[in-house]
Short mmCIF file of C-alpha atoms in Angstrom, two decimals:
data_model
loop_
_atom_site.label_atom_id
_atom_site.label_comp_id
_atom_site.label_asym_id
_atom_site.label_seq_id
_atom_site.Cartn_x
_atom_site.Cartn_y
_atom_site.Cartn_z
CA MET A 113 31.47 -20.06 23.92
CA LEU A 114 33.02 -19.65 20.49
CA ALA A 115 32.13 -16.54 18.49
CA VAL A 116 30.28 -17.06 15.25
CA HIS A 117 32.17 -15.72 12.25
CA PRO A 118 30.24 -13.43 9.84
CA VAL A 119 31.07 -15.73 6.93
CA GLN A 120 29.75 -18.63 8.98
CA ILE A 121 26.51 -16.70 9.48
CA GLY A 122 26.35 -15.98 5.75
CA TYR A 123 26.74 -19.63 4.75
CA SER A 124 24.17 -20.68 7.33
CA ALA A 125 21.74 -18.05 6.10
CA VAL A 126 22.09 -19.11 2.46
CA PHE A 127 21.62 -22.82 3.13
CA GLY A 128 18.91 -22.10 5.70
CA ALA A 129 17.04 -20.04 3.12
CA ALA A 130 17.44 -22.86 0.59
CA ALA A 131 15.99 -25.34 3.08
CA LEU A 132 13.09 -23.04 3.93
CA ILE A 133 12.30 -22.45 0.26
CA CYS A 134 12.32 -26.16 -0.52
CA PHE A 135 10.08 -27.08 2.41
CA THR A 136 7.67 -24.23 1.61
CA ALA A 137 7.52 -25.23 -2.05
CA VAL A 138 6.39 -28.75 -1.10
CA SER A 139 2.91 -27.46 -0.28
CA ARG A 140 2.60 -25.60 -3.58
CA ALA A 141 3.80 -28.61 -5.54
CA LEU A 142 1.16 -30.77 -3.87
CA ASN A 143 -1.59 -28.32 -4.85
CA ARG A 144 -0.49 -27.32 -8.34
CA LEU A 145 0.57 -30.55 -10.03
CA GLU A 146 -2.24 -32.82 -11.21
CA ASP A 147 -0.11 -35.69 -12.49
CA SER A 148 0.57 -37.92 -9.48
CA ASP A 149 3.98 -39.23 -10.62
CA THR A 150 5.28 -35.73 -11.39
CA ARG A 151 3.96 -34.53 -8.05
CA ILE A 152 5.60 -37.40 -6.15
CA GLY A 153 8.94 -36.82 -7.87
CA LEU A 154 9.02 -33.06 -7.29
CA VAL A 155 7.87 -33.30 -3.67
CA ALA A 156 10.54 -35.93 -2.97
CA LEU A 157 13.17 -33.73 -4.65
CA LEU A 158 12.19 -30.67 -2.61
CA ALA A 159 11.97 -32.60 0.66
CA THR A 160 15.32 -34.37 0.31
CA THR A 161 17.04 -31.19 -0.87
CA GLY A 162 15.55 -29.28 2.05
CA LEU A 163 16.98 -31.89 4.42
CA TRP A 164 20.32 -31.74 2.62
CA ALA A 165 20.50 -27.95 3.09
CA SER A 166 19.36 -28.26 6.73
CA PHE A 167 22.15 -30.72 7.49
CA TYR A 168 24.63 -28.24 5.99
CA VAL A 169 23.33 -25.56 8.37
CA GLY A 170 23.89 -27.93 11.29
CA ARG A 171 27.38 -28.78 10.06
CA ILE A 172 28.35 -25.12 9.58
CA LEU A 173 27.07 -23.91 12.94
CA SER A 174 28.38 -26.84 14.97
CA SER A 175 31.76 -26.51 16.68
CA ALA A 176 32.24 -30.18 17.62
CA PRO A 177 34.05 -32.22 14.92
CA ALA A 178 32.03 -35.36 15.71
CA VAL A 179 28.76 -33.48 15.28
CA GLN A 180 30.01 -31.89 12.06
CA LEU A 181 30.90 -35.35 10.73
CA THR A 182 27.45 -36.67 11.61
CA PHE A 183 25.77 -33.80 9.75
CA TYR A 184 28.11 -34.38 6.80
CA ILE A 185 27.16 -38.06 6.50
CA LEU A 186 23.46 -37.23 6.87
CA GLY A 187 23.87 -34.59 4.17
CA LEU A 188 25.55 -37.11 1.86
CA THR A 189 22.61 -39.47 2.38
CA ALA A 190 20.02 -36.78 1.64
CA GLY A 191 22.00 -35.59 -1.37
CA LEU A 192 22.26 -39.06 -2.84
CA THR A 193 18.53 -39.60 -2.27
CA SER A 194 17.78 -36.34 -4.07
CA ILE A 195 19.46 -37.71 -7.22
CA GLY A 196 16.87 -40.51 -7.37
CA ALA A 197 14.06 -38.04 -6.72
CA TRP A 198 15.39 -35.77 -9.49
CA LEU A 199 15.44 -38.60 -12.03
CA TYR A 200 11.96 -39.75 -10.96
CA PHE A 201 10.61 -36.23 -11.40
CA CYS A 202 12.28 -35.66 -14.77
CA SER A 203 11.06 -39.00 -16.16
CA ALA A 204 7.48 -38.38 -15.02
CA TYR A 205 7.40 -34.75 -16.17
CA ALA A 206 8.76 -35.69 -19.59
CA GLY A 207 6.08 -38.35 -20.02
CA LYS A 208 8.57 -41.23 -19.85
CA THR A 209 8.12 -44.50 -17.98
CA TYR A 210 11.66 -45.07 -16.75
CA HIS A 211 10.64 -44.28 -13.16
CA ARG A 212 8.12 -47.13 -13.26
CA MET A 213 10.41 -49.81 -14.70
CA SER A 214 11.20 -52.44 -12.08
CA LEU A 215 14.72 -53.04 -13.44
CA PHE A 216 15.73 -49.40 -12.95
CA ARG A 217 14.09 -49.30 -9.52
CA GLN A 218 15.89 -52.42 -8.32
CA LEU A 219 19.20 -51.21 -9.73
CA ALA A 220 18.75 -47.82 -8.03
CA VAL A 221 18.05 -49.44 -4.65
CA PHE A 222 21.12 -51.68 -5.00
CA VAL A 223 23.47 -48.82 -5.96
CA PHE A 224 21.99 -46.60 -3.24
CA ALA A 225 22.53 -49.23 -0.56
CA LEU A 226 26.08 -49.97 -1.79
CA ILE A 227 27.12 -46.31 -1.77
CA LEU A 228 25.61 -45.70 1.66
CA THR A 229 27.47 -48.70 3.05
CA ILE A 230 30.75 -47.36 1.71
CA LYS A 231 29.97 -43.86 3.02
CA PHE A 232 29.03 -44.94 6.52
CA THR A 233 32.14 -47.12 6.83
CA SER A 234 34.51 -44.52 5.36
CA PRO A 235 35.79 -43.40 8.80
CA ILE A 236 37.18 -46.93 9.04
CA HIS A 237 38.64 -47.52 5.58
CA GLY A 238 39.02 -43.92 4.38
CA LEU A 239 38.28 -44.80 0.75
CA TYR A 240 35.36 -42.39 0.43
CA PHE A 241 36.60 -39.46 2.53
CA SER A 242 38.82 -38.45 5.40
CA THR A 243 38.55 -35.39 7.60
CA THR A 244 40.68 -32.61 9.00
CA GLN A 245 39.98 -29.24 10.61
CA SER A 246 40.39 -25.77 9.14
CA THR A 247 40.07 -22.36 10.75
CA THR A 248 39.70 -20.36 7.52
CA PRO A 249 37.45 -18.44 7.10
CA PHE A 250 35.88 -19.97 10.24
CA PRO A 251 36.47 -23.22 12.15
CA HIS A 252 34.96 -26.03 10.14
CA LEU A 253 35.40 -29.65 9.17
CA VAL A 254 37.35 -30.13 5.94
CA ILE A 255 36.57 -33.21 3.89
CA ARG A 256 39.41 -34.82 1.98
CA LEU A 257 37.79 -36.80 -0.77
CA GLY A 258 38.85 -40.28 -1.78
CA VAL A 259 38.77 -42.08 -5.12
CA ILE A 260 35.36 -43.66 -4.55
CA HIS A 261 33.85 -40.23 -3.85
CA TRP A 262 34.94 -38.96 -7.26
CA ILE A 263 33.52 -42.06 -8.93
CA VAL A 264 30.20 -41.56 -7.15
CA THR A 265 30.27 -37.84 -7.93
CA GLY A 266 30.84 -38.54 -11.60
CA LEU A 267 27.94 -41.00 -11.59
CA ALA A 268 25.71 -38.47 -9.80
CA TYR A 269 26.52 -35.71 -12.29
CA ALA A 270 25.95 -38.08 -15.21
CA LEU A 271 22.55 -39.12 -13.86
CA SER A 272 21.65 -35.50 -13.20
CA ALA A 273 22.59 -34.69 -16.79
CA VAL A 274 20.18 -37.40 -17.99
CA GLY A 275 17.42 -35.63 -16.07
CA PHE A 276 18.35 -32.28 -17.60
CA TYR A 277 18.30 -33.86 -21.05
CA MET A 278 14.77 -35.23 -20.54
CA LEU A 279 13.52 -31.81 -19.43
CA PHE A 280 15.10 -29.88 -22.30
CA GLU A 281 13.86 -32.48 -24.79
CA THR A 282 10.34 -32.02 -23.43
CA PHE A 283 10.58 -28.24 -23.69
CA GLN A 284 11.83 -28.43 -27.27
CA GLY A 285 9.09 -30.84 -28.35
CA SER A 286 6.22 -29.03 -26.67
CA ASN A 287 5.91 -26.15 -29.19
CA TYR A 288 5.19 -23.96 -26.19
CA ALA A 289 7.11 -20.86 -25.13
CA THR A 290 9.70 -22.52 -22.88
CA GLY A 291 12.59 -20.05 -22.92
CA ARG A 292 12.07 -19.04 -19.30
CA LEU A 293 11.66 -22.65 -18.25
CA SER A 294 14.95 -23.64 -19.87
CA LEU A 295 16.68 -20.77 -18.08
CA LEU A 296 15.22 -21.80 -14.73
CA VAL A 297 16.25 -25.42 -15.21
CA GLY A 298 19.72 -24.15 -16.02
CA LEU A 299 19.79 -22.40 -12.64
CA ALA A 300 19.41 -25.78 -10.96
CA GLY A 301 22.75 -26.83 -12.42
CA LEU A 302 24.55 -23.53 -11.85
CA PRO A 303 25.89 -24.44 -8.35
CA VAL A 304 28.11 -27.05 -10.00
CA VAL A 305 30.41 -24.12 -10.79
CA PHE A 306 30.81 -23.43 -7.05
CA ASP A 307 31.43 -27.14 -6.44
CA VAL A 308 34.28 -27.10 -8.95
CA ILE A 309 35.78 -23.96 -7.41
CA ALA A 310 35.49 -25.36 -3.89
CA TYR A 311 37.05 -28.74 -4.60
CA SER A 312 39.78 -27.32 -6.83
CA GLY A 313 40.96 -25.07 -4.00
CA PHE A 314 41.37 -22.04 -6.28
CA GLY A 315 38.55 -19.94 -4.82
CA PRO A 316 37.30 -18.46 -1.57
CA VAL A 317 34.38 -20.88 -1.16
CA ILE A 318 34.61 -23.75 1.33
CA THR A 319 34.29 -27.41 0.32
CA LEU A 320 30.55 -27.96 0.34
CA ASN A 321 28.02 -29.16 -2.24
CA TYR A 322 26.00 -26.17 -3.40
CA GLU A 323 23.27 -28.05 -5.28
CA PRO A 324 20.56 -27.29 -2.64
CA ILE A 325 20.84 -23.62 -3.61
CA GLY A 326 20.23 -24.48 -7.27
CA VAL A 327 17.22 -26.64 -6.45
CA ALA A 328 15.80 -23.82 -4.31
CA LEU A 329 16.15 -21.38 -7.22
CA PHE A 330 14.58 -23.98 -9.51
CA ALA A 331 11.63 -24.42 -7.12
CA VAL A 332 11.00 -20.68 -6.81
CA GLY A 333 11.19 -20.21 -10.55
CA MET A 334 9.07 -23.17 -11.60
CA LEU A 335 6.38 -23.01 -8.95
CA TYR A 336 6.08 -19.25 -8.47
CA VAL A 337 7.56 -17.25 -11.36
CA ALA A 338 6.73 -19.51 -14.33
CA ASP A 339 4.00 -21.54 -12.65
CA GLY A 340 1.52 -21.57 -15.55
CA SER A 341 4.13 -22.44 -18.15
CA PHE A 342 5.69 -25.16 -15.99
CA VAL A 343 2.36 -26.93 -15.49
CA ALA A 344 1.18 -26.28 -19.04
CA VAL A 345 4.10 -27.71 -21.00
CA ARG A 346 3.00 -31.32 -20.57
CA ARG A 347 -0.46 -30.36 -21.83
CA PHE A 348 1.08 -29.59 -25.19
CA GLY A 349 3.24 -32.73 -25.37
CA ARG A 350 2.68 -35.01 -28.35
CA GLU A 351 3.05 -38.20 -26.33
CA GLN A 352 0.04 -37.27 -24.21
CA LEU A 353 -2.60 -36.80 -26.86
CA LEU A 354 -1.77 -36.16 -30.48
CA ALA A 355 0.10 -39.24 -31.61
CA GLU A 356 -2.34 -41.69 -30.03
CA LEU A 357 -5.62 -40.60 -31.64
CA ASP A 358 -6.96 -40.97 -35.16
CA GLU A 359 -9.12 -37.86 -34.91
CA ALA A 360 -7.80 -34.60 -36.30
CA ILE A 361 -6.52 -32.51 -33.38
CA VAL A 362 -5.43 -28.89 -33.30
CA ILE A 363 -3.98 -27.45 -30.09
CA VAL A 364 -4.52 -23.70 -29.67
CA ASP A 365 -3.80 -21.23 -26.90
CA THR A 366 -6.28 -18.75 -25.45
CA ASP A 367 -5.72 -16.40 -28.42
CA TRP A 368 -6.50 -19.22 -30.90
CA ARG A 369 -2.89 -19.41 -32.02
CA ILE A 370 -1.82 -22.85 -33.22
CA LYS A 371 0.44 -24.62 -30.74
CA ASP A 372 0.42 -28.13 -32.13
CA THR A 373 -1.31 -30.40 -34.63
CA ASN A 374 -1.31 -34.09 -35.40
CA GLU A 375 -0.86 -35.84 -38.71
CA SER A 376 -4.60 -36.37 -39.22
CA ALA A 377 -5.23 -32.63 -38.90
CA ARG A 378 -2.46 -31.80 -41.37
CA GLU A 379 -3.88 -34.31 -43.85
CA LEU A 380 -7.28 -32.61 -43.68
CA PHE A 381 -5.82 -29.11 -43.75
CA PRO A 382 -2.39 -29.11 -45.45
CA ASP A 383 -1.95 -25.41 -44.63
CA LEU A 384 -1.54 -26.37 -40.97
CA THR A 385 1.96 -27.63 -41.79
CA ASP A 386 4.56 -25.15 -40.52
CA SER A 387 1.85 -22.92 -39.04
CA LEU A 388 2.90 -22.88 -35.37
CA ASN A 389 1.97 -19.71 -33.48
CA GLU A 390 -0.21 -18.45 -36.34
CA ALA A 391 -3.88 -17.62 -35.83
CA LEU A 392 -6.02 -20.65 -36.69
CA ALA A 393 -8.61 -18.61 -38.61
CA ASP A 394 -5.83 -17.09 -40.75
CA VAL A 395 -4.47 -20.50 -41.69
CA VAL A 396 -7.87 -22.19 -42.19
CA PRO A 397 -10.43 -19.40 -42.82
CA GLU A 398 -13.35 -21.84 -42.47
CA PHE A 399 -12.69 -21.89 -38.73
CA ASP A 400 -13.52 -18.20 -38.50
CA ASP A 401 -17.27 -18.88 -38.20
CA LEU A 402 -16.77 -21.86 -35.86
CA LEU A 403 -14.78 -20.21 -33.08
CA PRO A 404 -15.18 -20.16 -30.16
CA VAL A 405 -16.44 -23.71 -29.70
CA ALA A 406 -18.84 -23.54 -26.76
CA ASP A 407 -20.55 -26.87 -27.44
CA SER A 408 -19.90 -29.78 -29.78
CA ARG A 409 -21.38 -29.18 -33.21
CA VAL A 410 -21.49 -30.75 -36.65
CA ALA A 411 -19.32 -28.68 -38.97
CA GLU A 412 -18.83 -28.69 -42.73
CA PHE A 413 -15.72 -27.48 -44.54
CA ALA A 414 -17.06 -26.96 -48.04
CA GLU A 415 -13.78 -25.75 -49.54
CA SER A 416 -11.36 -28.11 -47.84
CA MET A 417 -13.53 -31.25 -47.68
CA PRO A 418 -16.72 -30.94 -49.74
CA GLY A 419 -19.40 -33.46 -48.83
CA ARG A 420 -17.84 -34.42 -45.51
CA LYS A 421 -19.23 -33.66 -42.05
CA TYR A 422 -17.23 -33.48 -38.84
CA LEU A 423 -18.13 -33.28 -35.18
CA LEU A 424 -16.14 -30.35 -33.78
CA SER A 425 -15.53 -30.42 -30.04
CA ALA A 426 -13.19 -28.55 -27.71
CA GLN A 427 -11.39 -29.85 -24.64
CA PRO A 428 -10.08 -27.10 -22.33
CA LEU A 429 -6.42 -27.36 -21.36
CA THR A 430 -5.71 -26.04 -17.90
CA ALA A 431 -2.66 -25.29 -15.80
CA GLY A 432 -3.91 -25.63 -12.26
CA GLN A 433 -6.82 -23.19 -12.12
CA THR A 434 -5.80 -21.33 -15.30
CA THR A 435 -7.05 -22.17 -18.79
CA VAL A 436 -4.07 -22.10 -21.15
CA GLY A 437 -5.70 -23.30 -24.35
CA GLN A 438 -7.95 -25.85 -26.01
CA ALA A 439 -7.66 -29.10 -27.93
CA LEU A 440 -9.96 -28.85 -30.95
CA VAL A 441 -11.00 -32.34 -32.05
CA LEU A 442 -12.56 -33.14 -35.43
CA THR A 443 -14.29 -36.52 -35.75
CA ASP A 444 -15.56 -37.65 -39.15
CA VAL A 445 -19.30 -38.25 -38.75
CA THR A 446 -20.24 -38.25 -42.42
CA ALA A 447 -21.48 -41.86 -42.36
CA LEU A 448 -23.29 -41.28 -39.08
CA GLU A 449 -25.04 -38.17 -40.39
CA ARG A 450 -26.08 -40.02 -43.53
CA GLU A 451 -27.50 -42.81 -41.41
CA ARG A 452 -29.27 -40.27 -39.23
CA GLU A 453 -30.79 -38.68 -42.31
CA ARG A 454 -31.89 -42.09 -43.53
CA VAL A 455 -33.57 -42.75 -40.18
CA ARG A 456 -35.29 -39.37 -40.35
CA ARG A 457 -36.64 -40.22 -43.80
CA GLN A 458 -37.75 -43.63 -42.58
CA GLU A 459 -39.56 -42.11 -39.63
CA SER A 460 -41.24 -39.63 -41.93
CA GLN A 461 -42.39 -42.54 -44.09
CA LEU A 462 -43.70 -44.33 -40.99
CA ASP A 463 -45.62 -41.20 -40.05
CA ASN A 464 -47.18 -41.12 -43.51
CA PHE A 465 -47.89 -44.85 -43.30
CA GLU A 466 -49.61 -44.42 -39.94
CA GLU A 467 -51.71 -41.58 -41.30
CA ALA A 468 -52.69 -43.58 -44.38
CA ILE A 469 -53.72 -46.58 -42.26
CA THR A 470 -55.60 -44.46 -39.79
CA HIS A 471 -57.62 -42.51 -42.31
CA GLU A 472 -57.81 -44.50 -45.55
CA LEU A 473 -58.19 -48.09 -44.35
CA ARG A 474 -60.41 -47.25 -41.42
CA ASN A 475 -62.63 -45.15 -43.65
CA ILE A 476 -62.95 -48.08 -46.07
CA ILE A 477 -63.69 -50.48 -43.20
CA ASN A 478 -66.34 -48.12 -41.86
CA VAL A 479 -67.99 -47.89 -45.27
CA VAL A 480 -68.01 -51.67 -45.70
CA GLN A 481 -69.26 -52.19 -42.14
CA GLY A 482 -72.06 -49.69 -42.73
CA ASN A 483 -73.19 -51.41 -45.90
CA ILE A 484 -73.12 -54.82 -44.20
CA GLU A 485 -75.35 -53.48 -41.45
CA LEU A 486 -77.77 -52.03 -44.03
CA ALA A 487 -77.84 -55.32 -45.89
CA ALA A 488 -78.47 -57.20 -42.66
CA ALA A 489 -81.45 -54.99 -41.92
CA GLU A 490 -83.04 -55.58 -45.33
CA PHE A 491 -82.49 -59.28 -46.06
CA ASP A 492 -85.13 -61.93 -45.50
CA ALA A 493 -84.69 -63.27 -41.96
CA GLY A 494 -85.48 -66.75 -43.13
CA ASP A 495 -82.65 -66.88 -45.65
CA THR A 496 -79.98 -68.71 -43.60
CA GLU A 497 -77.45 -68.68 -46.41
CA VAL A 498 -77.49 -64.88 -46.68
CA GLU A 499 -77.42 -64.59 -42.89
CA GLU A 500 -74.29 -66.76 -42.72
CA ARG A 501 -72.56 -64.74 -45.42
CA ILE A 502 -73.32 -61.49 -43.60
CA ARG A 503 -71.91 -62.91 -40.36
CA THR A 504 -68.77 -64.04 -42.18
CA ALA A 505 -68.33 -60.63 -43.80
CA SER A 506 -68.90 -58.86 -40.49
CA ALA A 507 -66.33 -61.08 -38.74
CA ALA A 508 -63.83 -60.41 -41.51
CA ILE A 509 -64.37 -56.68 -41.14
CA ASP A 510 -63.87 -56.96 -37.37
CA ARG A 511 -60.66 -58.87 -37.94
CA MET A 512 -59.56 -56.28 -40.47
CA GLY A 513 -60.16 -53.61 -37.83
CA LEU A 514 -57.92 -55.49 -35.38
CA ILE A 515 -55.19 -55.80 -38.00
CA VAL A 516 -55.40 -52.09 -38.75
CA SER A 517 -55.09 -51.32 -35.02
CA ASP A 518 -52.02 -53.57 -34.79
CA LEU A 519 -50.46 -51.92 -37.83
CA VAL A 520 -51.06 -48.48 -36.36
CA THR A 521 -49.42 -49.66 -33.13
CA LEU A 522 -46.40 -50.94 -35.05
CA ALA A 523 -46.08 -47.72 -37.05
CA ARG A 524 -46.45 -45.55 -33.98
CA LEU A 525 -44.50 -47.50 -31.36
CA GLY A 526 -42.21 -49.82 -33.32
CA ARG A 527 -39.41 -47.25 -33.56
CA ARG A 528 -36.53 -47.41 -31.10
CA ALA A 529 -37.56 -46.16 -27.68
CA GLU A 530 -35.84 -42.91 -26.73
CA GLU A 531 -37.89 -41.55 -23.81
CA ILE A 532 -36.68 -44.00 -21.18
CA ASP A 533 -37.92 -43.79 -17.58
CA ALA A 534 -38.09 -46.06 -14.56
CA VAL A 535 -41.38 -47.92 -15.08
CA ASP A 536 -43.19 -49.73 -12.25
CA VAL A 537 -43.80 -53.22 -13.64
CA ASP A 538 -46.61 -54.06 -11.20
CA ALA A 539 -48.54 -50.88 -11.97
CA VAL A 540 -48.19 -51.03 -15.74
CA ALA A 541 -49.01 -54.77 -15.86
CA ASN A 542 -52.20 -54.32 -13.83
CA ARG A 543 -53.26 -51.38 -15.97
CA ALA A 544 -52.69 -53.35 -19.18
CA PHE A 545 -54.47 -56.41 -17.77
CA ALA A 546 -57.53 -54.34 -16.84
CA ALA A 547 -57.70 -53.07 -20.42
CA THR A 548 -57.65 -56.53 -22.02
CA ALA A 549 -59.01 -59.16 -19.60
CA THR A 550 -62.34 -59.70 -17.85
CA ASP A 551 -63.38 -60.58 -14.32
CA ASP A 552 -62.96 -64.24 -15.25
CA HIS A 553 -59.19 -63.78 -15.56
CA ASP A 554 -56.62 -63.40 -12.77
CA LEU A 555 -53.26 -61.61 -12.77
CA THR A 556 -50.48 -62.29 -10.26
CA THR A 557 -47.22 -60.35 -10.01
CA VAL A 558 -44.14 -61.81 -8.31
CA ASP A 559 -41.04 -59.87 -7.19
CA THR A 560 -41.74 -57.04 -9.59
CA GLY A 561 -39.88 -53.77 -9.37
CA GLU A 562 -38.91 -51.23 -11.99
CA VAL A 563 -37.49 -51.45 -15.50
CA ASP A 564 -35.94 -48.73 -17.62
CA ALA A 565 -38.38 -48.46 -20.50
CA ASP A 566 -40.72 -46.27 -22.52
CA ARG A 567 -43.87 -46.34 -20.41
CA ARG A 568 -46.29 -46.24 -23.35
CA ARG A 569 -44.51 -48.95 -25.32
CA VAL A 570 -44.11 -51.34 -22.39
CA GLU A 571 -47.80 -50.95 -21.50
CA GLN A 572 -48.76 -51.75 -25.09
CA LEU A 573 -46.42 -54.75 -24.96
CA PHE A 574 -48.23 -56.10 -21.90
CA GLU A 575 -51.63 -55.41 -23.47
CA SER A 576 -50.71 -57.41 -26.59
CA LEU A 577 -49.32 -60.25 -24.47
CA PHE A 578 -52.37 -60.39 -22.20
CA GLU A 579 -54.71 -60.26 -25.18
CA PHE A 580 -52.88 -63.24 -26.64
CA CYS A 581 -53.23 -65.08 -23.33
CA VAL A 582 -56.98 -64.42 -23.26
CA ARG A 583 -57.41 -65.53 -26.87
CA ASN A 584 -55.36 -68.65 -26.04
CA ASP A 585 -57.94 -69.68 -23.42
CA ALA A 586 -55.88 -68.67 -20.38
CA THR A 587 -57.65 -67.85 -17.12
CA ALA A 588 -54.61 -67.02 -14.98
CA VAL A 589 -51.51 -65.01 -15.87
CA GLU A 590 -48.37 -64.46 -13.79
CA VAL A 591 -45.77 -61.72 -14.28
CA ALA A 592 -42.42 -62.24 -12.53
CA GLN A 593 -39.22 -60.23 -12.65
CA THR A 594 -35.62 -61.41 -12.37
CA PRO A 595 -32.45 -59.32 -12.58
CA GLU A 596 -32.12 -60.21 -16.27
CA ALA A 597 -35.66 -60.73 -17.55
CA LEU A 598 -39.42 -60.37 -17.31
CA VAL A 599 -41.24 -63.72 -17.27
CA ILE A 600 -44.92 -63.90 -18.24
CA GLU A 601 -46.67 -67.27 -18.10
CA ASP A 602 -50.30 -68.38 -18.42
CA ASP A 603 -52.37 -71.54 -18.05
CA GLY A 604 -53.70 -71.49 -21.59
CA ARG A 605 -53.17 -73.95 -24.41
CA PRO A 606 -49.51 -75.00 -24.79
CA LEU A 607 -48.01 -74.20 -28.19
CA SER A 608 -46.57 -76.89 -30.41
CA GLY A 609 -42.94 -76.78 -31.48
CA THR A 610 -43.97 -75.57 -34.91
CA ASP A 611 -46.12 -72.80 -33.46
CA ILE A 612 -43.25 -71.67 -31.21
CA GLU A 613 -40.90 -71.41 -34.20
CA ARG A 614 -43.30 -69.19 -36.18
CA ALA A 615 -44.99 -67.39 -33.30
CA PHE A 616 -43.34 -64.01 -33.91
CA ALA A 617 -43.34 -64.12 -37.71
CA TYR A 618 -45.58 -61.74 -39.63
CA GLY A 619 -48.24 -63.53 -41.64
CA GLN A 620 -48.16 -66.56 -39.32
CA ALA A 621 -51.07 -66.08 -36.90
CA VAL A 622 -50.38 -68.27 -33.85
CA PRO A 623 -52.15 -70.27 -32.60
CA ASP A 624 -54.97 -69.24 -34.96
CA ALA A 625 -56.23 -66.38 -37.07
CA GLU A 626 -57.93 -64.78 -34.06
CA SER A 627 -54.51 -63.93 -32.61
CA GLY A 628 -53.59 -61.81 -35.63
CA LEU A 629 -50.43 -59.74 -35.20
CA LEU A 630 -50.37 -59.84 -31.40
CA LEU A 631 -47.07 -61.70 -30.97
CA PRO A 632 -45.23 -59.89 -33.80
CA VAL A 633 -46.30 -56.65 -32.10
CA VAL A 634 -44.88 -57.94 -28.80
CA GLN A 635 -41.55 -58.73 -30.44
CA THR A 636 -41.38 -55.37 -32.21
CA LEU A 637 -42.08 -53.44 -28.99
CA ALA A 638 -39.45 -55.50 -27.14
CA GLU A 639 -36.86 -54.83 -29.84
CA ALA A 640 -37.68 -51.12 -29.67
CA HIS A 641 -36.10 -51.25 -26.19
CA GLY A 642 -33.18 -53.43 -27.27
CA TRP A 643 -34.76 -56.48 -25.61
CA THR A 644 -35.39 -60.00 -26.91
CA VAL A 645 -38.49 -62.13 -26.38
CA ASP A 646 -38.70 -65.92 -26.55
CA ILE A 647 -41.19 -68.67 -25.73
CA ASP A 648 -39.96 -71.30 -23.25
CA ALA A 649 -40.43 -74.60 -25.10
CA ALA A 650 -39.86 -76.60 -21.88
CA TYR A 651 -42.90 -75.08 -20.17
CA ASP A 652 -45.99 -77.27 -20.75
CA ASP A 653 -48.56 -75.83 -18.32
CA GLY A 654 -49.49 -73.12 -20.79
CA VAL A 655 -47.29 -70.54 -22.51
CA ARG A 656 -44.27 -68.86 -20.91
CA PHE A 657 -42.72 -65.73 -22.43
CA VAL A 658 -39.22 -64.64 -21.41
CA ILE A 659 -38.31 -61.02 -22.19
CA ARG A 660 -34.58 -60.53 -21.66
CA ARG A 661 -33.37 -57.01 -21.07
#
């Protein structure tokens, strides 16, 4: 049994540690990185580099030349694969899309297959490498590199440099403290120095590729030492958020220092220009009373933007489980707030209108009705002309009372429904029918379930519809429900084409004056839910209403 040289043990320990670190870091990468593409790239890089280092351990510890050669070829394969994983990771981390482009993927597969073919057949043609044995500092396989190897090595270093460029560009553009990250990325490329020394033959190191050691240092640094910064950098990247939105956006850290802004924010607050790492409240004092932003709120900036209103909201930015800052978003809601104020005024006017109808008109009707009743009690019973006039006046007052009730309903319930619940159609229809019909009328419900509606409004809608059916000489009413609509049909008098056209118009009592505002009320209550109501002109067995939701 051959003795193991101390240097041999040292090399094995270093590459073994690199492999162990890479394999251990895979689990942390899976748990810490939220972006799937970045996670896939880094995990692939760590796994292939771990295999690469493991194959070096096998090559160093083995005493059989054939076994050493096998481990060398396997190591070359893992190393070449790690280049693709490195580029995939760098592209994804930097927010690029190169790793998803089919052209680059197909080209990478072709080049990978070509190089592997040349590598595996090199013992035959010797163009990639040839081998010999050395006993210094311990017995090991020495690789004599051919021309194709140096071409491939140059290509590999060039591609690796592209990855480094994408990372450093991302760090520079993030406006985040990335000094440590840049240093750690630099460690990943440091083993190139040992490669140069080894292959030049001017140093004590043996001819191996030392990149797995650099990747191991990179993994420890990124995922353990600078974990929060590594994950956070992409949160502060312009390509992710700022450049794509019209809203004004200010990125701040946990101390409310400005980390980034977009053009819209700088247009609103010119002082934000060249204000990186300054306290937001110092740059724009109006923010002093608005921070922290616990919930979205409407904010006014009287000095910067008089007369304008903005919805201020905050989106937490996290690195894994750690909050690293917030994205403050300002959305101009001036027009919306003005419209909301107009609606509030309109609703106040409707409240006043309802009160005026309820008290003033009903009081007048009551006075007139009382005087008609007094007159009826005093007139000569034989005077048919006076009796007819009193009946006409009394009927007019009754009709006026119905109109007032309809107007009150419109004022009270005609606004857009906001309290929406699941309403049982069968229950509310039967309740409304009992309030409007008599024992001489029948109601049938078919396939009814629930609708999302304001219970009070939908019940009033049914009451107005059923009252119309009764006044239109119907004796049977059916309520059916489909996925898209409520269908109410009766066996009353069919409406003419002209009546259908003007059925829902105010001032056009259909089919006669007795119906009053019933159908306009139905339409208004339907529209309060965002529904539409129509009369089916093709139905001639009565009247069919279709309420589409």
